[in-house]
């Protein structure tokens, strides 16, 4: 292990999607390295050839990049301790296997190679869990571990330790489910005369039933948050709060702020419960506070995928500005903004039935159209005044004109501020849409 530099790693297996628990482990390792001017390494543990898939590699890279996590060494960029795929490190493992063999730690058992345990008590000095003693003296409760299977493939425990030695990992930050493996790993370090890294086992993430968050749970895949249109900064913020709590009880953080504040000593022992409502709340906090340029950057992929053609970014920004405080998920934006750029928007059946089909709606739309047509200037104040004056003249509530007008110009019963919508659409488009809706209304 290098004497000074902090070196952390994330070592996923490419056998499925990127789990939020894995994403959080990567995040904690990255944050700790950043906070301490260290290096963060991505290593792919792909020794299980039967279960590895290309889609899984891609999900890992895509998910980490999306969260804003970058690595200093890894499979795609290389580094001084490569290769960074375990499947390409066979000669390194052979070298360490021979070393253990020469020292008398190995024996063969039905074609498998096993490590002969020294049968001692081992204390794991964990930075989160404290000192925990494991008694490895009993061969019934602690059988000698296999390090190579009869088919020649390596067992995780062995290659994991060898890679951490070779890559000079200073801190191993991982899920608490690995804590029981750690004494076995320490045995290997001692057998190889290597100094073990410092360990920090972070609490598990549980579902609402109190069981470990699994693939069957709705919110377990990071891909889901990308598809739904969460902001990466909101998800990263939420993942950090699963087990880590800074002293000031704040919940909203930017990644830069978290890097400044992150300490392993502030990680709880208590298991964290994954709460999608809390994540959604943080999404709202982040979208409301982010600059419009960032909001647009995150919205654009969804707008483009929906085939919405906007005349210019300036025109798009005017629309996004009025939906920003209402729309939390970027995947919802196309349905909120399509009507601004497409005359062929559909009127939702519910809006037709609930609003346009009500008695007197056609007359109200006609009166509104005539009043708005007479408006000499098309500004927010004059549009609002026209609605209020008309309602007052007819001794009606303003809402009796607002609701049908909203359906007429957007096809929906909900949306951003109507007066702002009409201002952006302009007088000509507004009047044409009101006239079209008159014919559809009762």
GROMACS .gro file of C-alpha atoms in nm:
model
  442
    1UNK     CA    1   0.000   0.000   0.000
    2UNK     CA    2   0.134   0.348  -0.083
    3UNK     CA    3   0.235   0.531   0.231
    4UNK     CA    4   0.049   0.857   0.184
    5UNK     CA    5  -0.186   0.879  -0.108
    6UNK     CA    6  -0.552   0.785  -0.061
    7UNK     CA    7  -0.648   0.531  -0.327
    8UNK     CA    8  -1.005   0.395  -0.335
    9UNK     CA    9  -1.178   0.170  -0.583
   10UNK     CA   10  -1.515   0.056  -0.709
   11UNK     CA   11  -1.508  -0.303  -0.835
   12UNK     CA   12  -1.845  -0.408  -0.978
   13UNK     CA   13  -1.929  -0.735  -1.152
   14UNK     CA   14  -2.089  -0.682  -1.494
   15UNK     CA   15  -2.376  -0.924  -1.435
   16UNK     CA   16  -2.682  -0.696  -1.432
   17UNK     CA   17  -2.788  -0.335  -1.409
   18UNK     CA   18  -2.610  -0.084  -1.183
   19UNK     CA   19  -2.788  -0.120  -0.847
   20UNK     CA   20  -2.840   0.197  -0.642
   21UNK     CA   21  -2.640   0.028  -0.365
   22UNK     CA   22  -2.347  -0.014  -0.602
   23UNK     CA   23  -2.387   0.343  -0.722
   24UNK     CA   24  -2.375   0.466  -0.361
   25UNK     CA   25  -2.062   0.257  -0.291
   26UNK     CA   26  -1.895   0.410  -0.598
   27UNK     CA   27  -2.005   0.756  -0.485
   28UNK     CA   28  -1.865   0.716  -0.131
   29UNK     CA   29  -1.532   0.590  -0.266
   30UNK     CA   30  -1.514   0.874  -0.519
   31UNK     CA   31  -1.609   1.138  -0.258
   32UNK     CA   32  -1.349   1.011  -0.011
   33UNK     CA   33  -1.074   1.014  -0.277
   34UNK     CA   34  -1.176   1.364  -0.392
   35UNK     CA   35  -1.192   1.500  -0.037
   36UNK     CA   36  -0.839   1.370   0.031
   37UNK     CA   37  -0.682   1.461  -0.306
   38UNK     CA   38  -0.650   1.090  -0.377
   39UNK     CA   39  -0.719   0.862  -0.672
   40UNK     CA   40  -1.037   0.674  -0.752
   41UNK     CA   41  -1.003   0.352  -0.951
   42UNK     CA   42  -1.265   0.161  -1.149
   43UNK     CA   43  -1.196  -0.212  -1.171
   44UNK     CA   44  -1.423  -0.465  -1.338
   45UNK     CA   45  -1.454  -0.799  -1.158
   46UNK     CA   46  -1.546  -1.010  -1.460
   47UNK     CA   47  -1.411  -1.351  -1.363
   48UNK     CA   48  -1.761  -1.503  -1.387
   49UNK     CA   49  -1.758  -1.532  -1.767
   50UNK     CA   50  -2.096  -1.712  -1.786
   51UNK     CA   51  -2.284  -1.423  -1.624
   52UNK     CA   52  -2.102  -1.124  -1.774
   53UNK     CA   53  -2.285  -0.924  -2.040
   54UNK     CA   54  -2.190  -0.630  -2.261
   55UNK     CA   55  -2.511  -0.453  -2.153
   56UNK     CA   56  -2.392  -0.470  -1.792
   57UNK     CA   57  -2.054  -0.311  -1.875
   58UNK     CA   58  -2.238  -0.034  -2.054
   59UNK     CA   59  -2.484   0.015  -1.766
   60UNK     CA   60  -2.192   0.057  -1.521
   61UNK     CA   61  -2.009   0.314  -1.736
   62UNK     CA   62  -2.327   0.500  -1.830
   63UNK     CA   63  -2.457   0.510  -1.471
   64UNK     CA   64  -2.132   0.635  -1.318
   65UNK     CA   65  -2.081   0.898  -1.588
   66UNK     CA   66  -2.442   1.011  -1.547
   67UNK     CA   67  -2.394   1.059  -1.170
   68UNK     CA   68  -2.088   1.274  -1.240
   69UNK     CA   69  -1.835   1.016  -1.115
   70UNK     CA   70  -1.505   1.010  -1.302
   71UNK     CA   71  -1.214   0.775  -1.238
   72UNK     CA   72  -0.839   0.830  -1.247
   73UNK     CA   73  -0.760   0.476  -1.359
   74UNK     CA   74  -0.985   0.218  -1.521
   75UNK     CA   75  -1.056  -0.018  -1.811
   76UNK     CA   76  -1.128   0.258  -2.064
   77UNK     CA   77  -0.843   0.494  -1.970
   78UNK     CA   78  -0.575   0.257  -1.838
   79UNK     CA   79  -0.331   0.346  -1.561
   80UNK     CA   80  -0.009   0.226  -1.397
   81UNK     CA   81  -0.161  -0.085  -1.234
   82UNK     CA   82  -0.363  -0.231  -1.522
   83UNK     CA   83  -0.518  -0.419  -1.677
   84UNK     CA   84  -0.839  -0.314  -1.501
   85UNK     CA   85  -1.044  -0.615  -1.610
   86UNK     CA   86  -0.986  -0.913  -1.378
   87UNK     CA   87  -1.024  -1.148  -1.675
   88UNK     CA   88  -0.699  -1.002  -1.814
   89UNK     CA   89  -0.495  -1.036  -1.492
   90UNK     CA   90  -0.438  -1.413  -1.488
   91UNK     CA   91  -0.056  -1.400  -1.486
   92UNK     CA   92  -0.065  -1.170  -1.182
   93UNK     CA   93  -0.287  -1.416  -0.994
   94UNK     CA   94  -0.061  -1.709  -1.090
   95UNK     CA   95   0.240  -1.524  -0.945
   96UNK     CA   96   0.067  -1.475  -0.607
   97UNK     CA   97  -0.065  -1.832  -0.610
   98UNK     CA   98   0.295  -1.960  -0.649
   99UNK     CA   99   0.409  -1.733  -0.366
  100UNK     CA  100   0.141  -1.871  -0.129
  101UNK     CA  101   0.230  -2.224  -0.241
  102UNK     CA  102   0.601  -2.172  -0.162
  103UNK     CA  103   0.504  -2.046   0.184
  104UNK     CA  104   0.302  -2.361   0.252
  105UNK     CA  105  -0.043  -2.199   0.259
  106UNK     CA  106  -0.202  -2.405  -0.021
  107UNK     CA  107  -0.322  -2.759  -0.069
  108UNK     CA  108  -0.529  -2.939  -0.330
  109UNK     CA  109  -0.871  -3.079  -0.250
  110UNK     CA  110  -1.061  -3.267  -0.525
  111UNK     CA  111  -0.912  -3.050  -0.797
  112UNK     CA  112  -0.971  -2.723  -0.611
  113UNK     CA  113  -0.691  -2.524  -0.450
  114UNK     CA  114  -0.757  -2.424  -0.091
  115UNK     CA  115  -0.592  -2.177   0.145
  116UNK     CA  116  -0.478  -2.326   0.477
  117UNK     CA  117  -0.610  -2.096   0.750
  118UNK     CA  118  -0.362  -2.009   1.027
  119UNK     CA  119  -0.660  -2.053   1.266
  120UNK     CA  120  -0.628  -1.737   1.471
  121UNK     CA  121  -0.854  -1.467   1.605
  122UNK     CA  122  -0.860  -1.162   1.378
  123UNK     CA  123  -0.972  -0.813   1.471
  124UNK     CA  124  -1.111  -0.599   1.189
  125UNK     CA  125  -1.047  -0.233   1.278
  126UNK     CA  126  -1.334  -0.084   1.080
  127UNK     CA  127  -1.365   0.293   1.031
  128UNK     CA  128  -1.746   0.274   1.047
  129UNK     CA  129  -1.824  -0.035   1.256
  130UNK     CA  130  -1.539  -0.008   1.507
  131UNK     CA  131  -1.320  -0.301   1.616
  132UNK     CA  132  -1.484  -0.637   1.551
  133UNK     CA  133  -1.319  -0.963   1.652
  134UNK     CA  134  -1.366  -1.281   1.448
  135UNK     CA  135  -1.263  -1.619   1.581
  136UNK     CA  136  -1.128  -1.822   1.286
  137UNK     CA  137  -0.985  -2.102   1.499
  138UNK     CA  138  -1.272  -2.347   1.449
  139UNK     CA  139  -1.253  -2.538   1.114
  140UNK     CA  140  -1.625  -2.622   1.132
  141UNK     CA  141  -1.742  -2.259   1.144
  142UNK     CA  142  -1.447  -2.135   0.939
  143UNK     CA  143  -1.351  -2.396   0.677
  144UNK     CA  144  -1.042  -2.341   0.462
  145UNK     CA  145  -1.146  -2.123   0.172
  146UNK     CA  146  -1.118  -2.227  -0.188
  147UNK     CA  147  -0.917  -1.980  -0.392
  148UNK     CA  148  -0.922  -2.163  -0.724
  149UNK     CA  149  -1.199  -2.389  -0.852
  150UNK     CA  150  -1.132  -2.724  -1.023
  151UNK     CA  151  -1.208  -2.561  -1.363
  152UNK     CA  152  -0.922  -2.313  -1.306
  153UNK     CA  153  -1.143  -2.009  -1.235
  154UNK     CA  154  -1.058  -1.784  -0.940
  155UNK     CA  155  -1.267  -1.721  -0.630
  156UNK     CA  156  -1.362  -1.359  -0.559
  157UNK     CA  157  -1.188  -1.342  -0.219
  158UNK     CA  158  -0.844  -1.420  -0.362
  159UNK     CA  159  -0.844  -1.199  -0.673
  160UNK     CA  160  -1.006  -0.914  -0.482
  161UNK     CA  161  -0.720  -0.907  -0.230
  162UNK     CA  162  -0.449  -0.947  -0.497
  163UNK     CA  163  -0.590  -0.659  -0.699
  164UNK     CA  164  -0.611  -0.435  -0.392
  165UNK     CA  165  -0.245  -0.513  -0.310
  166UNK     CA  166  -0.128  -0.459  -0.669
  167UNK     CA  167  -0.331  -0.140  -0.717
  168UNK     CA  168  -0.206  -0.004  -0.382
  169UNK     CA  169  -0.560   0.053  -0.252
  170UNK     CA  170  -0.542   0.244   0.077
  171UNK     CA  171  -0.911   0.231   0.180
  172UNK     CA  172  -1.172  -0.034   0.101
  173UNK     CA  173  -1.516   0.123   0.135
  174UNK     CA  174  -1.791  -0.131   0.067
  175UNK     CA  175  -2.126  -0.264   0.183
  176UNK     CA  176  -2.162  -0.413   0.529
  177UNK     CA  177  -2.254  -0.749   0.373
  178UNK     CA  178  -1.879  -0.787   0.298
  179UNK     CA  179  -1.779  -0.741   0.663
  180UNK     CA  180  -1.791  -1.116   0.736
  181UNK     CA  181  -1.553  -1.179   0.441
  182UNK     CA  182  -1.297  -0.931   0.569
  183UNK     CA  183  -1.117  -1.159   0.822
  184UNK     CA  184  -1.057  -1.411   0.539
  185UNK     CA  185  -0.911  -1.128   0.331
  186UNK     CA  186  -0.688  -1.017   0.620
  187UNK     CA  187  -0.556  -1.375   0.648
  188UNK     CA  188  -0.446  -1.351   0.284
  189UNK     CA  189  -0.278  -1.012   0.338
  190UNK     CA  190  -0.081  -1.152   0.632
  191UNK     CA  191   0.015  -1.467   0.439
  192UNK     CA  192   0.154  -1.244   0.162
  193UNK     CA  193   0.333  -1.007   0.406
  194UNK     CA  194   0.116  -0.724   0.276
  195UNK     CA  195  -0.028  -0.442   0.488
  196UNK     CA  196  -0.409  -0.458   0.472
  197UNK     CA  197  -0.590  -0.141   0.360
  198UNK     CA  198  -0.817   0.045   0.601
  199UNK     CA  199  -1.172  -0.089   0.589
  200UNK     CA  200  -1.499   0.103   0.607
  201UNK     CA  201  -1.817  -0.105   0.579
  202UNK     CA  202  -2.117   0.110   0.499
  203UNK     CA  203  -2.478   0.029   0.603
  204UNK     CA  204  -2.700  -0.175   0.375
  205UNK     CA  205  -2.984  -0.013   0.183
  206UNK     CA  206  -3.319  -0.168   0.277
  207UNK     CA  207  -3.662  -0.153   0.116
  208UNK     CA  208  -3.965  -0.030   0.310
  209UNK     CA  209  -4.027  -0.383   0.445
  210UNK     CA  210  -3.682  -0.376   0.606
  211UNK     CA  211  -3.528  -0.629   0.366
  212UNK     CA  212  -3.215  -0.568   0.158
  213UNK     CA  213  -3.307  -0.362  -0.150
  214UNK     CA  214  -3.308  -0.616  -0.434
  215UNK     CA  215  -3.365  -0.634  -0.807
  216UNK     CA  216  -3.732  -0.704  -0.740
  217UNK     CA  217  -3.776  -0.365  -0.572
  218UNK     CA  218  -3.901  -0.089  -0.799
  219UNK     CA  219  -3.634   0.170  -0.729
  220UNK     CA  220  -3.327  -0.054  -0.721
  221UNK     CA  221  -3.186   0.015  -1.069
  222UNK     CA  222  -3.007   0.340  -1.145
  223UNK     CA  223  -3.132   0.313  -1.505
  224UNK     CA  224  -3.484   0.376  -1.380
  225UNK     CA  225  -3.388   0.725  -1.257
  226UNK     CA  226  -3.220   0.805  -1.587
  227UNK     CA  227  -3.528   0.694  -1.785
  228UNK     CA  228  -3.772   0.883  -1.562
  229UNK     CA  229  -3.573   1.199  -1.601
  230UNK     CA  230  -3.423   1.259  -1.260
  231UNK     CA  231  -3.141   1.511  -1.234
  232UNK     CA  232  -2.811   1.333  -1.162
  233UNK     CA  233  -2.729   1.587  -0.890
  234UNK     CA  234  -3.057   1.507  -0.710
  235UNK     CA  235  -2.998   1.130  -0.719
  236UNK     CA  236  -2.635   1.172  -0.608
  237UNK     CA  237  -2.752   1.399  -0.325
  238UNK     CA  238  -3.010   1.139  -0.217
  239UNK     CA  239  -2.769   0.843  -0.238
  240UNK     CA  240  -2.523   1.028  -0.014
  241UNK     CA  241  -2.790   1.067   0.254
  242UNK     CA  242  -2.834   0.687   0.265
  243UNK     CA  243  -2.594   0.627   0.550
  244UNK     CA  244  -2.409   0.957   0.564
  245UNK     CA  245  -2.532   1.249   0.771
  246UNK     CA  246  -2.339   1.572   0.814
  247UNK     CA  247  -2.354   1.754   1.145
  248UNK     CA  248  -2.579   2.042   1.038
  249UNK     CA  249  -2.885   1.824   0.952
  250UNK     CA  250  -2.914   1.978   0.607
  251UNK     CA  251  -3.043   1.760   0.325
  252UNK     CA  252  -2.995   1.965   0.009
  253UNK     CA  253  -2.635   1.955  -0.118
  254UNK     CA  254  -2.447   2.001  -0.441
  255UNK     CA  255  -2.177   1.742  -0.512
  256UNK     CA  256  -1.911   2.009  -0.457
  257UNK     CA  257  -2.051   2.076  -0.108
  258UNK     CA  258  -2.060   1.704  -0.028
  259UNK     CA  259  -1.695   1.664  -0.131
  260UNK     CA  260  -1.603   1.943   0.114
  261UNK     CA  261  -1.804   1.790   0.400
  262UNK     CA  262  -1.765   1.415   0.345
  263UNK     CA  263  -1.612   1.221   0.636
  264UNK     CA  264  -1.617   0.846   0.694
  265UNK     CA  265  -1.670   0.919   1.065
  266UNK     CA  266  -2.014   1.062   0.979
  267UNK     CA  267  -2.138   0.736   0.827
  268UNK     CA  268  -2.405   0.570   1.043
  269UNK     CA  269  -2.404   0.208   1.148
  270UNK     CA  270  -2.782   0.200   1.107
  271UNK     CA  271  -2.914   0.050   0.784
  272UNK     CA  272  -3.068   0.303   0.548
  273UNK     CA  273  -3.423   0.269   0.413
  274UNK     CA  274  -3.466   0.365   0.049
  275UNK     CA  275  -3.748   0.618   0.022
  276UNK     CA  276  -3.850   0.707  -0.334
  277UNK     CA  277  -4.067   0.995  -0.203
  278UNK     CA  278  -3.765   1.157  -0.040
  279UNK     CA  279  -3.565   1.119  -0.362
  280UNK     CA  280  -3.853   1.278  -0.555
  281UNK     CA  281  -3.867   1.567  -0.306
  282UNK     CA  282  -3.494   1.630  -0.351
  283UNK     CA  283  -3.548   1.622  -0.728
  284UNK     CA  284  -3.793   1.909  -0.685
  285UNK     CA  285  -3.544   2.102  -0.472
  286UNK     CA  286  -3.268   2.062  -0.730
  287UNK     CA  287  -3.480   2.143  -1.037
  288UNK     CA  288  -3.618   2.459  -0.875
  289UNK     CA  289  -3.274   2.584  -0.776
  290UNK     CA  290  -3.082   2.497  -1.093
  291UNK     CA  291  -3.015   2.761  -1.360
  292UNK     CA  292  -3.237   2.748  -1.667
  293UNK     CA  293  -2.939   2.651  -1.886
  294UNK     CA  294  -2.886   2.334  -1.677
  295UNK     CA  295  -3.259   2.259  -1.671
  296UNK     CA  296  -3.263   2.283  -2.052
  297UNK     CA  297  -2.952   2.064  -2.083
  298UNK     CA  298  -3.121   1.787  -1.885
  299UNK     CA  299  -3.456   1.831  -2.064
  300UNK     CA  300  -3.325   1.830  -2.422
  301UNK     CA  301  -3.273   1.452  -2.465
  302UNK     CA  302  -3.637   1.389  -2.366
  303UNK     CA  303  -3.766   1.673  -2.587
  304UNK     CA  304  -3.567   1.544  -2.885
  305UNK     CA  305  -3.674   1.183  -2.827
  306UNK     CA  306  -4.038   1.300  -2.827
  307UNK     CA  307  -3.983   1.458  -3.170
  308UNK     CA  308  -4.072   1.810  -3.061
  309UNK     CA  309  -3.941   2.071  -3.305
  310UNK     CA  310  -3.877   2.409  -3.146
  311UNK     CA  311  -3.777   2.709  -3.362
  312UNK     CA  312  -3.481   2.817  -3.145
  313UNK     CA  313  -3.326   2.768  -2.802
  314UNK     CA  314  -3.449   3.115  -2.705
  315UNK     CA  315  -3.809   3.014  -2.782
  316UNK     CA  316  -3.762   2.687  -2.597
  317UNK     CA  317  -3.617   2.868  -2.293
  318UNK     CA  318  -3.923   3.093  -2.268
  319UNK     CA  319  -4.141   2.782  -2.243
  320UNK     CA  320  -3.910   2.592  -2.006
  321UNK     CA  321  -3.897   2.892  -1.776
  322UNK     CA  322  -4.271   2.875  -1.710
  323UNK     CA  323  -4.282   2.495  -1.665
  324UNK     CA  324  -3.966   2.474  -1.451
  325UNK     CA  325  -4.139   2.528  -1.117
  326UNK     CA  326  -4.414   2.279  -1.201
  327UNK     CA  327  -4.234   1.986  -1.365
  328UNK     CA  328  -4.000   1.776  -1.155
  329UNK     CA  329  -3.922   1.484  -1.386
  330UNK     CA  330  -3.765   1.561  -1.722
  331UNK     CA  331  -3.951   1.272  -1.888
  332UNK     CA  332  -4.276   1.464  -1.820
  333UNK     CA  333  -4.161   1.780  -1.998
  334UNK     CA  334  -4.262   1.680  -2.356
  335UNK     CA  335  -4.629   1.641  -2.257
  336UNK     CA  336  -4.621   1.986  -2.092
  337UNK     CA  337  -4.458   2.174  -2.378
  338UNK     CA  338  -4.573   2.001  -2.699
  339UNK     CA  339  -4.869   2.238  -2.740
  340UNK     CA  340  -4.634   2.539  -2.769
  341UNK     CA  341  -4.469   2.404  -3.084
  342UNK     CA  342  -4.734   2.184  -3.247
  343UNK     CA  343  -5.077   2.293  -3.370
  344UNK     CA  344  -5.189   1.930  -3.393
  345UNK     CA  345  -5.187   1.861  -3.020
  346UNK     CA  346  -5.459   1.631  -2.894
  347UNK     CA  347  -5.732   1.738  -2.655
  348UNK     CA  348  -5.734   1.485  -2.373
  349UNK     CA  349  -6.069   1.300  -2.348
  350UNK     CA  350  -6.096   1.397  -1.981
  351UNK     CA  351  -6.046   1.765  -2.067
  352UNK     CA  352  -6.311   1.745  -2.339
  353UNK     CA  353  -6.562   1.584  -2.104
  354UNK     CA  354  -6.483   1.779  -1.787
  355UNK     CA  355  -6.446   2.124  -1.944
  356UNK     CA  356  -6.541   2.165  -2.311
  357UNK     CA  357  -6.860   1.956  -2.290
  358UNK     CA  358  -7.003   2.166  -2.006
  359UNK     CA  359  -7.305   2.385  -2.096
  360UNK     CA  360  -7.220   2.742  -2.196
  361UNK     CA  361  -6.850   2.672  -2.267
  362UNK     CA  362  -6.874   2.758  -2.637
  363UNK     CA  363  -7.031   3.097  -2.559
  364UNK     CA  364  -6.765   3.169  -2.296
  365UNK     CA  365  -6.483   3.086  -2.539
  366UNK     CA  366  -6.639   3.311  -2.805
  367UNK     CA  367  -6.677   3.602  -2.562
  368UNK     CA  368  -6.320   3.552  -2.443
  369UNK     CA  369  -6.187   3.539  -2.800
  370UNK     CA  370  -6.363   3.863  -2.888
  371UNK     CA  371  -6.236   4.035  -2.574
  372UNK     CA  372  -5.877   3.919  -2.634
  373UNK     CA  373  -5.898   4.018  -3.003
  374UNK     CA  374  -5.981   4.373  -2.895
  375UNK     CA  375  -5.668   4.393  -2.677
  376UNK     CA  376  -5.434   4.654  -2.828
  377UNK     CA  377  -5.117   4.513  -2.664
  378UNK     CA  378  -5.033   4.150  -2.587
  379UNK     CA  379  -4.873   4.165  -2.246
  380UNK     CA  380  -4.915   3.963  -1.930
  381UNK     CA  381  -5.097   4.241  -1.745
  382UNK     CA  382  -5.345   4.312  -2.028
  383UNK     CA  383  -5.418   3.940  -2.082
  384UNK     CA  384  -5.491   3.894  -1.712
  385UNK     CA  385  -5.702   4.212  -1.699
  386UNK     CA  386  -5.907   4.094  -2.000
  387UNK     CA  387  -5.999   3.768  -1.823
  388UNK     CA  388  -6.089   3.944  -1.499
  389UNK     CA  389  -6.289   4.221  -1.664
  390UNK     CA  390  -6.486   3.975  -1.877
  391UNK     CA  391  -6.572   3.757  -1.577
  392UNK     CA  392  -6.676   4.065  -1.382
  393UNK     CA  393  -6.904   4.187  -1.664
  394UNK     CA  394  -7.070   3.845  -1.683
  395UNK     CA  395  -7.086   3.811  -1.300
  396UNK     CA  396  -6.890   3.488  -1.318
  397UNK     CA  397  -6.575   3.349  -1.162
  398UNK     CA  398  -6.254   3.405  -1.361
  399UNK     CA  399  -6.198   3.028  -1.345
  400UNK     CA  400  -6.501   2.979  -1.575
  401UNK     CA  401  -6.288   3.137  -1.850
  402UNK     CA  402  -5.943   3.017  -1.743
  403UNK     CA  403  -6.028   2.643  -1.751
  404UNK     CA  404  -6.179   2.629  -2.103
  405UNK     CA  405  -5.905   2.861  -2.234
  406UNK     CA  406  -5.637   2.628  -2.096
  407UNK     CA  407  -5.794   2.326  -2.267
  408UNK     CA  408  -5.836   2.527  -2.588
  409UNK     CA  409  -5.470   2.623  -2.611
  410UNK     CA  410  -5.307   2.308  -2.465
  411UNK     CA  411  -5.555   2.020  -2.472
  412UNK     CA  412  -5.498   1.962  -2.100
  413UNK     CA  413  -5.660   2.064  -1.772
  414UNK     CA  414  -5.326   2.119  -1.597
  415UNK     CA  415  -5.021   2.314  -1.699
  416UNK     CA  416  -4.813   2.622  -1.627
  417UNK     CA  417  -4.960   2.967  -1.563
  418UNK     CA  418  -5.222   3.028  -1.834
  419UNK     CA  419  -5.147   3.400  -1.873
  420UNK     CA  420  -4.779   3.321  -1.931
  421UNK     CA  421  -4.877   3.053  -2.181
  422UNK     CA  422  -5.089   3.294  -2.383
  423UNK     CA  423  -4.819   3.558  -2.375
  424UNK     CA  424  -4.568   3.311  -2.524
  425UNK     CA  425  -4.814   3.170  -2.781
  426UNK     CA  426  -4.896   3.520  -2.907
  427UNK     CA  427  -5.230   3.678  -2.997
  428UNK     CA  428  -5.277   3.518  -3.338
  429UNK     CA  429  -5.222   3.157  -3.224
  430UNK     CA  430  -5.429   3.207  -2.911
  431UNK     CA  431  -5.730   3.342  -3.102
  432UNK     CA  432  -5.711   3.064  -3.361
  433UNK     CA  433  -5.704   2.795  -3.091
  434UNK     CA  434  -5.994   2.952  -2.900
  435UNK     CA  435  -6.200   2.957  -3.221
  436UNK     CA  436  -6.116   2.592  -3.294
  437UNK     CA  437  -6.220   2.493  -2.940
  438UNK     CA  438  -6.552   2.684  -2.971
  439UNK     CA  439  -6.659   2.436  -3.237
  440UNK     CA  440  -6.572   2.142  -3.012
  441UNK     CA  441  -6.744   2.286  -2.707
  442UNK     CA  442  -7.111   2.268  -2.613
   0.00000   0.00000   0.00000
